[in-house]
Tab-separated table of C-alpha atoms and ligand atoms in Angstrom:
chain	number	residue	atom	x	y	z
A	1	UNK	CA	85.417	-35.976	15.785
A	2	UNK	CA	88.320	-34.752	13.652
A	3	UNK	CA	87.771	-31.566	11.640
A	4	UNK	CA	91.237	-31.721	10.063
A	5	UNK	CA	91.732	-33.075	6.548
A	6	UNK	CA	94.495	-35.663	6.194
A	7	UNK	CA	97.640	-34.956	4.158
A	8	UNK	CA	96.216	-37.113	1.370
A	9	UNK	CA	93.019	-35.053	1.327
A	10	UNK	CA	95.004	-31.808	1.210
A	11	UNK	CA	97.083	-33.184	-1.661
A	12	UNK	CA	93.954	-34.162	-3.577
A	13	UNK	CA	92.495	-30.682	-3.082
A	14	UNK	CA	95.732	-29.116	-4.289
A	15	UNK	CA	95.953	-31.392	-7.354
A	16	UNK	CA	92.297	-30.900	-8.296
A	17	UNK	CA	92.489	-27.138	-7.736
A	18	UNK	CA	95.624	-26.775	-9.827
A	19	UNK	CA	94.171	-28.854	-12.665
A	20	UNK	CA	90.861	-26.964	-12.503
A	21	UNK	CA	92.480	-23.518	-12.551
A	22	UNK	CA	95.161	-24.292	-15.114
A	23	UNK	CA	93.396	-26.653	-17.506
A	24	UNK	CA	89.628	-26.494	-17.055
A	25	UNK	CA	89.046	-22.777	-16.450
A	26	UNK	CA	90.568	-21.340	-19.666
A	27	UNK	CA	88.026	-22.703	-22.171
A	28	UNK	CA	84.977	-22.849	-19.935
A	29	UNK	CA	83.129	-19.815	-21.346
A	30	UNK	CA	83.544	-21.012	-24.934
A	31	UNK	CA	82.563	-24.588	-24.102
A	32	UNK	CA	79.415	-23.312	-22.376
A	33	UNK	CA	78.496	-20.986	-25.223
A	34	UNK	CA	79.111	-23.489	-28.022
A	35	UNK	CA	78.055	-26.617	-26.100
A	36	UNK	CA	81.438	-28.274	-26.643
A	37	UNK	CA	81.953	-31.529	-24.751
A	38	UNK	CA	85.382	-31.431	-22.990
A	39	UNK	CA	86.658	-34.740	-24.371
A	40	UNK	CA	90.382	-33.985	-23.863
A	41	UNK	CA	89.806	-32.755	-20.322
A	42	UNK	CA	87.862	-35.907	-19.451
A	43	UNK	CA	90.808	-37.969	-20.732
A	44	UNK	CA	93.200	-35.954	-18.557
A	45	UNK	CA	90.870	-36.271	-15.579
A	46	UNK	CA	91.063	-40.031	-16.088
A	47	UNK	CA	94.865	-39.940	-16.171
A	48	UNK	CA	94.864	-38.024	-12.884
A	49	UNK	CA	92.615	-40.660	-11.295
A	50	UNK	CA	89.507	-38.457	-11.064
A	51	UNK	CA	87.192	-40.727	-13.081
A	52	UNK	CA	87.247	-43.739	-10.760
A	53	UNK	CA	88.301	-42.241	-7.489
A	54	UNK	CA	86.692	-44.754	-5.118
A	55	UNK	CA	87.352	-47.867	-7.207
A	56	UNK	CA	90.111	-50.124	-5.806
A	57	UNK	CA	93.457	-49.855	-7.592
A	58	UNK	CA	93.260	-53.509	-8.694
A	59	UNK	CA	90.304	-52.472	-10.865
A	60	UNK	CA	92.002	-49.429	-12.349
A	61	UNK	CA	90.698	-46.863	-9.856
A	62	UNK	CA	92.475	-44.495	-7.493
A	63	UNK	CA	91.462	-46.493	-4.392
A	64	UNK	CA	90.504	-43.369	-2.439
A	65	UNK	CA	87.651	-42.635	-0.058
A	66	UNK	CA	84.438	-40.671	-0.561
A	67	UNK	CA	85.882	-37.665	1.266
A	68	UNK	CA	88.646	-37.464	-1.363
A	69	UNK	CA	85.985	-37.703	-4.041
A	70	UNK	CA	83.873	-34.822	-2.695
A	71	UNK	CA	86.971	-32.647	-2.329
A	72	UNK	CA	87.897	-33.204	-5.982
A	73	UNK	CA	84.267	-32.754	-7.124
A	74	UNK	CA	84.035	-29.426	-5.303
A	75	UNK	CA	87.281	-28.127	-6.794
A	76	UNK	CA	86.443	-29.146	-10.347
A	77	UNK	CA	82.846	-27.890	-10.171
A	78	UNK	CA	84.086	-24.584	-8.725
A	79	UNK	CA	85.580	-23.926	-12.136
A	80	UNK	CA	83.252	-25.823	-14.453
A	81	UNK	CA	80.129	-27.636	-13.258
A	82	UNK	CA	79.811	-29.419	-16.615
A	83	UNK	CA	83.093	-31.232	-15.957
A	84	UNK	CA	81.723	-31.876	-12.457
A	85	UNK	CA	78.628	-33.740	-13.638
A	86	UNK	CA	80.541	-35.781	-16.225
A	87	UNK	CA	82.887	-36.887	-13.451
A	88	UNK	CA	80.084	-37.429	-10.943
A	89	UNK	CA	78.015	-39.761	-13.120
A	90	UNK	CA	81.044	-41.866	-14.067
A	91	UNK	CA	82.283	-42.118	-10.472
A	92	UNK	CA	79.269	-42.383	-8.255
A	93	UNK	CA	76.702	-44.021	-10.480
A	94	UNK	CA	78.535	-46.121	-13.049
A	95	UNK	CA	81.830	-47.178	-11.415
A	96	UNK	CA	80.290	-47.481	-7.968
A	97	UNK	CA	77.371	-49.520	-9.313
A	98	UNK	CA	79.605	-52.052	-11.066
A	99	UNK	CA	82.201	-52.127	-8.271
A	100	UNK	CA	79.631	-52.715	-5.549
A	101	UNK	CA	77.081	-54.919	-7.314
A	102	UNK	CA	78.802	-56.298	-10.445
A	103	UNK	CA	80.263	-59.770	-10.932
A	104	UNK	CA	84.004	-60.464	-11.210
A	105	UNK	CA	83.531	-60.949	-14.956
A	106	UNK	CA	81.670	-57.615	-15.327
A	107	UNK	CA	84.421	-55.850	-13.404
A	108	UNK	CA	87.044	-57.391	-15.701
A	109	UNK	CA	85.181	-56.439	-18.844
A	110	UNK	CA	84.008	-52.947	-17.831
A	111	UNK	CA	85.218	-51.522	-14.548
A	112	UNK	CA	88.926	-51.270	-15.305
A	113	UNK	CA	88.450	-49.072	-18.381
A	114	UNK	CA	85.686	-46.973	-16.794
A	115	UNK	CA	87.636	-46.338	-13.596
A	116	UNK	CA	90.833	-45.405	-15.412
A	117	UNK	CA	88.984	-42.990	-17.680
A	118	UNK	CA	89.679	-44.962	-20.886
A	119	UNK	CA	85.933	-45.333	-21.229
A	120	UNK	CA	83.039	-43.155	-20.119
A	121	UNK	CA	79.823	-44.352	-18.529
A	122	UNK	CA	76.198	-43.186	-18.349
A	123	UNK	CA	73.275	-44.135	-16.095
A	124	UNK	CA	69.880	-44.578	-17.733
A	125	UNK	CA	67.014	-44.640	-15.240
A	126	UNK	CA	64.839	-41.661	-16.249
A	127	UNK	CA	62.218	-41.926	-18.957
A	128	UNK	CA	59.618	-39.575	-20.468
A	129	UNK	CA	57.137	-40.765	-17.804
A	130	UNK	CA	59.569	-41.901	-15.111
A	131	UNK	CA	61.480	-38.984	-13.607
A	132	UNK	CA	60.676	-38.569	-9.914
A	133	UNK	CA	58.346	-41.581	-10.271
A	134	UNK	CA	61.350	-43.705	-11.157
A	135	UNK	CA	59.716	-47.124	-10.735
A	136	UNK	CA	57.211	-46.365	-13.528
A	137	UNK	CA	59.568	-47.918	-16.100
A	138	UNK	CA	58.202	-48.371	-19.620
A	139	UNK	CA	61.449	-49.659	-21.109
A	140	UNK	CA	61.180	-53.433	-21.182
A	141	UNK	CA	63.779	-56.196	-21.220
A	142	UNK	CA	62.306	-59.501	-22.387
A	143	UNK	CA	64.331	-62.657	-21.796
A	144	UNK	CA	65.159	-64.663	-24.917
A	145	UNK	CA	67.556	-67.515	-24.120
A	146	UNK	CA	70.958	-66.107	-23.205
A	147	UNK	CA	69.859	-62.562	-24.065
A	148	UNK	CA	67.428	-59.848	-23.070
A	149	UNK	CA	65.732	-57.810	-25.784
A	150	UNK	CA	65.467	-54.136	-24.800
A	151	UNK	CA	62.788	-51.795	-26.111
A	152	UNK	CA	62.013	-48.271	-24.939
A	153	UNK	CA	63.282	-44.726	-24.479
A	154	UNK	CA	65.466	-43.147	-21.811
A	155	UNK	CA	65.505	-39.395	-21.137
A	156	UNK	CA	67.919	-36.816	-19.723
A	157	UNK	CA	70.924	-39.113	-19.921
A	158	UNK	CA	74.132	-37.353	-18.886
A	159	UNK	CA	77.124	-38.551	-20.980
A	160	UNK	CA	74.531	-40.328	-23.161
A	161	UNK	CA	76.056	-39.641	-26.580
A	162	UNK	CA	79.710	-39.471	-25.534
A	163	UNK	CA	79.766	-42.592	-23.358
A	164	UNK	CA	80.971	-46.089	-24.215
A	165	UNK	CA	78.837	-47.969	-21.695
A	166	UNK	CA	75.383	-47.346	-20.178
A	167	UNK	CA	73.768	-48.878	-17.101
A	168	UNK	CA	70.159	-49.308	-18.186
A	169	UNK	CA	67.228	-49.950	-15.865
A	170	UNK	CA	64.311	-51.767	-17.541
A	171	UNK	CA	61.195	-53.724	-16.586
A	172	UNK	CA	61.704	-57.486	-16.755
A	173	UNK	CA	58.274	-58.083	-15.190
A	174	UNK	CA	55.953	-55.088	-15.404
A	175	UNK	CA	53.330	-56.668	-13.141
A	176	UNK	CA	55.767	-56.570	-10.223
A	177	UNK	CA	56.281	-52.770	-10.293
A	178	UNK	CA	59.512	-51.727	-8.522
A	179	UNK	CA	60.312	-55.406	-7.861
A	180	UNK	CA	60.145	-56.198	-11.585
A	181	UNK	CA	62.980	-53.904	-12.675
A	182	UNK	CA	66.488	-55.096	-13.588
A	183	UNK	CA	69.765	-53.372	-14.478
A	184	UNK	CA	71.903	-54.120	-17.527
A	185	UNK	CA	75.357	-53.049	-18.674
A	186	UNK	CA	74.873	-52.035	-22.290
A	187	UNK	CA	77.649	-51.300	-24.778
A	188	UNK	CA	77.106	-48.208	-26.855
A	189	UNK	CA	76.772	-49.000	-30.516
A	190	UNK	CA	75.109	-52.425	-30.317
A	191	UNK	CA	72.433	-52.889	-33.000
A	192	UNK	CA	69.089	-51.413	-31.959
A	193	UNK	CA	70.635	-48.864	-29.576
A	194	UNK	CA	70.756	-45.271	-30.778
A	195	UNK	CA	71.086	-41.749	-29.473
A	196	UNK	CA	67.854	-39.868	-30.063
A	197	UNK	CA	67.401	-36.205	-29.107
A	198	UNK	CA	70.261	-33.975	-27.868
A	199	UNK	CA	68.929	-31.488	-25.315
A	200	UNK	CA	69.640	-27.746	-25.494
A	201	UNK	CA	69.964	-26.749	-21.860
A	202	UNK	CA	69.858	-23.692	-19.619
A	203	UNK	CA	73.088	-24.682	-17.849
A	204	UNK	CA	75.834	-27.318	-17.699
A	205	UNK	CA	75.815	-26.785	-21.426
A	206	UNK	CA	79.125	-28.441	-22.224
A	207	UNK	CA	77.998	-31.695	-20.632
A	208	UNK	CA	76.100	-34.004	-22.891
A	209	UNK	CA	72.419	-34.745	-22.185
A	210	UNK	CA	70.424	-36.862	-24.615
A	211	UNK	CA	67.633	-39.364	-24.888
A	212	UNK	CA	68.464	-42.935	-25.837
A	213	UNK	CA	66.325	-45.298	-27.899
A	214	UNK	CA	66.300	-49.091	-27.701
A	215	UNK	CA	64.651	-51.052	-30.448
A	216	UNK	CA	65.113	-54.816	-30.127
A	217	UNK	CA	68.591	-54.261	-28.673
A	218	UNK	CA	70.117	-57.609	-27.640
A	219	UNK	CA	71.976	-57.641	-24.318
A	220	UNK	CA	73.607	-60.803	-22.914
A	221	UNK	CA	72.253	-62.224	-19.658
A	222	UNK	CA	75.860	-62.031	-18.423
A	223	UNK	CA	75.462	-58.220	-18.487
A	224	UNK	CA	72.616	-58.142	-15.954
A	225	UNK	CA	73.719	-56.635	-12.632
A	226	UNK	CA	72.374	-58.665	-9.713
A	227	UNK	CA	69.280	-60.814	-9.944
A	228	UNK	CA	66.193	-60.146	-12.022
A	229	UNK	CA	64.045	-57.686	-10.050
A	230	UNK	CA	66.962	-56.114	-8.140
A	231	UNK	CA	67.195	-53.128	-10.501
A	232	UNK	CA	65.116	-50.580	-8.590
A	233	UNK	CA	66.944	-51.146	-5.318
A	234	UNK	CA	70.224	-51.017	-7.254
A	235	UNK	CA	69.213	-47.628	-8.682
A	236	UNK	CA	68.120	-46.264	-5.287
A	237	UNK	CA	71.261	-47.452	-3.476
A	238	UNK	CA	73.519	-46.141	-6.217
A	239	UNK	CA	71.734	-42.783	-6.287
A	240	UNK	CA	72.364	-42.348	-2.557
A	241	UNK	CA	76.069	-42.045	-3.343
A	242	UNK	CA	75.332	-40.001	-6.459
A	243	UNK	CA	73.531	-37.422	-4.343
A	244	UNK	CA	76.697	-36.825	-2.321
A	245	UNK	CA	78.526	-36.119	-5.592
A	246	UNK	CA	75.877	-33.675	-6.824
A	247	UNK	CA	75.871	-31.942	-3.430
A	248	UNK	CA	79.645	-31.465	-3.827
A	249	UNK	CA	79.074	-30.119	-7.331
A	250	UNK	CA	76.568	-27.580	-5.948
A	251	UNK	CA	79.050	-26.668	-3.222
A	252	UNK	CA	81.760	-26.001	-5.807
A	253	UNK	CA	79.461	-23.630	-7.698
A	254	UNK	CA	78.539	-21.828	-4.445
A	255	UNK	CA	82.216	-21.466	-3.532
A	256	UNK	CA	82.886	-19.960	-6.964
A	257	UNK	CA	80.076	-17.445	-6.332
A	258	UNK	CA	81.655	-16.451	-3.014
A	259	UNK	CA	85.220	-16.187	-4.366
A	260	UNK	CA	84.103	-14.104	-7.339
A	261	UNK	CA	81.943	-11.853	-5.153
A	262	UNK	CA	84.773	-11.193	-2.681
A	263	UNK	CA	87.217	-10.326	-5.476
A	264	UNK	CA	84.755	-8.127	-7.297
A	265	UNK	CA	83.535	-6.259	-4.223
A	266	UNK	CA	87.100	-5.379	-3.221
A	267	UNK	CA	87.795	-3.913	-6.652
A	268	UNK	CA	84.526	-2.276	-7.611
A	269	UNK	CA	84.121	1.236	-6.268
A	270	UNK	CA	80.892	3.099	-5.604
A	271	UNK	CA	80.357	6.230	-3.547
A	272	UNK	CA	84.181	6.673	-3.441
A	273	UNK	CA	85.006	3.353	-1.822
A	274	UNK	CA	85.135	-0.365	-2.614
A	275	UNK	CA	81.667	-1.849	-2.347
A	276	UNK	CA	83.166	-4.427	0.074
A	277	UNK	CA	83.028	-1.622	2.645
A	278	UNK	CA	79.253	-1.391	2.350
A	279	UNK	CA	77.340	-3.397	4.934
A	280	UNK	CA	74.759	-4.448	2.333
A	281	UNK	CA	77.537	-6.331	0.504
A	282	UNK	CA	79.269	-7.561	3.667
A	283	UNK	CA	76.068	-9.186	4.935
A	284	UNK	CA	75.522	-11.020	1.648
A	285	UNK	CA	79.079	-12.353	1.769
A	286	UNK	CA	78.733	-13.419	5.410
A	287	UNK	CA	75.485	-15.263	4.640
A	288	UNK	CA	76.958	-17.008	1.595
A	289	UNK	CA	80.084	-18.121	3.473
A	290	UNK	CA	78.070	-19.479	6.409
A	291	UNK	CA	75.764	-21.458	4.121
A	292	UNK	CA	78.752	-22.844	2.220
A	293	UNK	CA	80.411	-24.017	5.405
A	294	UNK	CA	77.190	-25.663	6.604
A	295	UNK	CA	76.739	-27.418	3.247
A	296	UNK	CA	80.334	-28.640	3.329
A	297	UNK	CA	79.769	-30.142	6.794
A	298	UNK	CA	76.622	-31.969	5.655
A	299	UNK	CA	78.452	-33.359	2.619
A	300	UNK	CA	81.446	-34.498	4.667
A	301	UNK	CA	79.134	-36.155	7.199
A	302	UNK	CA	77.372	-38.156	4.463
A	303	UNK	CA	80.729	-39.051	2.874
A	304	UNK	CA	82.211	-40.123	6.224
A	305	UNK	CA	79.207	-42.355	6.951
A	306	UNK	CA	79.541	-43.965	3.525
A	307	UNK	CA	83.258	-44.548	4.101
A	308	UNK	CA	82.486	-46.097	7.497
A	309	UNK	CA	80.047	-48.546	5.857
A	310	UNK	CA	77.087	-47.050	7.740
A	311	UNK	CA	73.687	-46.067	6.291
A	312	UNK	CA	73.955	-42.638	4.664
A	313	UNK	CA	70.869	-42.222	2.440
A	314	UNK	CA	69.168	-39.679	4.701
A	315	UNK	CA	72.364	-37.649	5.148
A	316	UNK	CA	73.090	-37.728	1.399
A	317	UNK	CA	69.583	-36.400	0.701
A	318	UNK	CA	70.028	-33.647	3.331
A	319	UNK	CA	73.395	-32.691	1.855
A	320	UNK	CA	71.990	-32.477	-1.672
A	321	UNK	CA	68.826	-30.631	-0.601
A	322	UNK	CA	70.779	-28.007	1.319
A	323	UNK	CA	73.823	-27.634	-0.934
A	324	UNK	CA	71.701	-27.208	-4.081
A	325	UNK	CA	69.468	-24.626	-2.375
A	326	UNK	CA	72.341	-22.501	-1.084
A	327	UNK	CA	74.104	-22.816	-4.431
A	328	UNK	CA	71.186	-21.208	-6.277
A	329	UNK	CA	70.925	-18.548	-3.530
A	330	UNK	CA	74.672	-17.843	-3.716
A	331	UNK	CA	74.478	-17.439	-7.494
A	332	UNK	CA	71.561	-15.000	-7.204
A	333	UNK	CA	73.423	-12.973	-4.572
A	334	UNK	CA	76.637	-13.023	-6.614
A	335	UNK	CA	74.729	-11.561	-9.564
A	336	UNK	CA	73.222	-8.904	-7.305
A	337	UNK	CA	76.663	-7.952	-5.942
A	338	UNK	CA	77.996	-7.663	-9.509
A	339	UNK	CA	75.016	-5.528	-10.580
A	340	UNK	CA	74.822	-5.150	-14.365
A	341	UNK	CA	78.126	-6.987	-14.801
A	342	UNK	CA	76.577	-9.988	-13.099
A	343	UNK	CA	74.061	-10.218	-15.891
A	344	UNK	CA	76.621	-10.566	-18.686
A	345	UNK	CA	78.621	-13.594	-19.751
A	346	UNK	CA	82.139	-12.249	-19.162
A	347	UNK	CA	81.843	-12.171	-15.375
A	348	UNK	CA	80.823	-15.847	-15.110
A	349	UNK	CA	78.227	-15.438	-12.367
A	350	UNK	CA	75.277	-15.683	-14.784
A	351	UNK	CA	76.613	-19.141	-15.717
A	352	UNK	CA	76.875	-20.092	-12.052
A	353	UNK	CA	73.144	-19.468	-11.693
A	354	UNK	CA	72.301	-21.482	-14.814
A	355	UNK	CA	74.560	-24.325	-13.649
A	356	UNK	CA	73.403	-24.271	-10.021
A	357	UNK	CA	69.719	-24.675	-10.917
A	358	UNK	CA	70.104	-28.221	-12.234
A	359	UNK	CA	71.470	-29.420	-8.882
A	360	UNK	CA	67.954	-28.907	-7.479
A	361	UNK	CA	66.586	-31.197	-10.197
A	362	UNK	CA	68.787	-34.119	-11.215
A	363	UNK	CA	69.588	-37.220	-9.163
A	364	UNK	CA	66.309	-36.532	-7.365
A	365	UNK	CA	64.594	-33.146	-7.198
A	366	UNK	CA	64.598	-31.191	-3.933
A	367	UNK	CA	61.036	-32.413	-3.420
A	368	UNK	CA	62.230	-36.036	-3.720
A	369	UNK	CA	65.049	-35.361	-1.236
A	370	UNK	CA	62.397	-34.133	1.221
A	371	UNK	CA	60.423	-37.352	0.595
A	372	UNK	CA	63.543	-39.454	1.272
A	373	UNK	CA	64.428	-37.503	4.442
A	374	UNK	CA	60.924	-37.458	5.901
A	375	UNK	CA	60.303	-41.159	5.131
A	376	UNK	CA	63.563	-42.027	6.859
A	377	UNK	CA	62.623	-39.973	9.935
A	378	UNK	CA	59.024	-41.105	10.153
A	379	UNK	CA	59.240	-44.817	9.315
B	401	CAA	N1	67.683	-48.300	-0.724
B	401	CAA	C1	67.205	-49.577	-0.818
B	401	CAA	N2	65.950	-49.841	-1.193
B	401	CAA	C2	65.149	-48.796	-1.465
B	401	CAA	C3	65.586	-47.452	-1.381
B	401	CAA	C4	66.915	-47.233	-0.982
B	401	CAA	N3	67.420	-46.008	-0.897
B	401	CAA	N4	64.564	-46.646	-1.718
B	401	CAA	C5	63.512	-47.432	-1.994
B	401	CAA	N5	63.882	-48.738	-1.854
B	401	CAA	C6	63.054	-49.931	-2.006
B	401	CAA	C7	61.897	-49.913	-0.997
B	401	CAA	O1	62.313	-50.405	0.259
B	401	CAA	C8	60.879	-50.785	-1.670
B	401	CAA	O2	61.189	-52.146	-1.492
B	401	CAA	P1	60.410	-53.057	-0.380
B	401	CAA	O3	58.968	-53.038	-0.803
B	401	CAA	O4	61.076	-54.383	-0.503
B	401	CAA	O5	60.638	-52.386	0.931
B	401	CAA	C9	61.098	-50.474	-3.154
B	401	CAA	O6	62.423	-49.967	-3.280
B	401	CAA	C10	60.111	-49.453	-3.680
B	401	CAA	O7	60.308	-48.307	-2.875
B	401	CAA	P2	59.200	-47.176	-2.713
B	401	CAA	O8	57.866	-47.797	-2.495
B	401	CAA	O9	59.699	-46.199	-1.712
B	401	CAA	O10	59.233	-46.550	-4.193
B	401	CAA	P3	58.535	-45.269	-4.748
B	401	CAA	O11	57.988	-45.610	-6.077
B	401	CAA	O12	57.604	-44.659	-3.721
B	401	CAA	O13	59.776	-44.285	-5.024
B	401	CAA	C11	61.310	-42.525	-4.559
B	401	CAA	C12	60.608	-43.784	-4.062
B	401	CAA	C13	62.201	-42.104	-3.397
B	401	CAA	C14	60.337	-41.420	-4.886
B	401	CAA	C15	62.172	-42.890	-5.807
B	401	CAA	O14	61.374	-43.176	-6.913
B	401	CAA	C16	63.172	-41.800	-6.186
B	401	CAA	O15	64.236	-41.685	-5.599
B	401	CAA	N6	62.848	-41.007	-7.261
B	401	CAA	C17	63.818	-40.070	-7.819
B	401	CAA	C18	64.590	-40.722	-8.909
B	401	CAA	C19	65.899	-40.043	-9.188
B	401	CAA	O16	66.628	-39.646	-8.290
B	401	CAA	N7	66.241	-39.976	-10.463
B	401	CAA	C20	67.504	-39.466	-10.868
B	401	CAA	C21	67.810	-39.965	-12.229
B	401	CAA	S1	69.507	-40.313	-12.490
B	401	CAA	C22	70.234	-38.837	-12.868
B	401	CAA	O17	69.681	-37.773	-12.739
B	401	CAA	C23	71.631	-39.007	-13.271
B	401	CAA	C24	72.160	-37.964	-14.155
B	401	CAA	O18	72.238	-38.156	-15.351
B	401	CAA	C25	72.755	-36.731	-13.574
């Protein structure tokens, strides 16, 4: 087992870190406060190859491995978790889904632009009554000749109003439950497809989260991914990779909590000395750093298994479960170390807490990760 990163991995970390510190960090407080979507940054992230990192170069991607992807996700989320989730959904759900399961024609028409960052993608599985219970799809896709007619509502869709393309899961045969769901590539702006409610969120406020409405929206049969009825398995397989990305996002937030806490505790004085000299602070920092290292190892293990073509669903769920938990804990401890300053906007750590919380919810709640892990162990 090799615990050293390759030169390529080090270069990716350096590039992502530099871009995050120089370009993403400066406007992050304002974007969070005013809920401004970072359109220009997303374009630049595409130019740097961060929007389709694992897609082969022939399809416009960077042709890198999952380890490269988690390194970049961590670095970008360390500075702004909103940029992290925008990148994560495009990479691990949309590009991966089309690259792995799409036809040659679908790759030609969609993957190249999505992987190069010219276009942005969204992933529409969740519905008002299908969150954790994802197979309870009420959105329907009825076949009509060479088209499917989509009707229904999707909820909590990251990139939903800013995207160009959405992967939509819908029931093609409701009687078959999970085996009656199919996936479609849907162009934004087709008649009958509209953005409904924009959510006002606790955290990741500069990312875009909306509900989508389909009313007799006509989608060509040529845009169905896989066979009719393959949609639920497609969603589950794709989400396995997505969970590695969200774990890396949580890790980035936790690392930011640690870095900020170390800096602050060396500068802040109480009782005539820096608070870093107090054991109460030292123990919090030691705990945070140990958890971060453990989370990083779990994430790298899941990523390495994926890169080796081995099953990784259980490891991805473990990585997400643990990384999201320690991220929230790290944010709470960072606030405690900062005292009153931790509770105000200027010192960033209050945002880390708001941003960290969502990592325990989206792409499968922590409870769902426990279901996935225990089913895998007990089957
Ligand atoms: N890989 C392949 N097939 C899978 C699978 C996987 N990981 N998981 C389930 N399946 C298959 C099962 O094998 C079964 O097929 P067979 O009968 O042929 O064996 C079929 O799918 C149905 O599976 P289950 O009976 O296990 O389905 P379930 O209804 O009990 O649900 C669940 C399982 C794990 C709870 C699932 O519903 C789940 O993961 N829920 C969470 C959904 C989620 O993560 N949503 C995130 C939304 S996307 C998002 O958040 C993106 C964003 O914008 C940030």
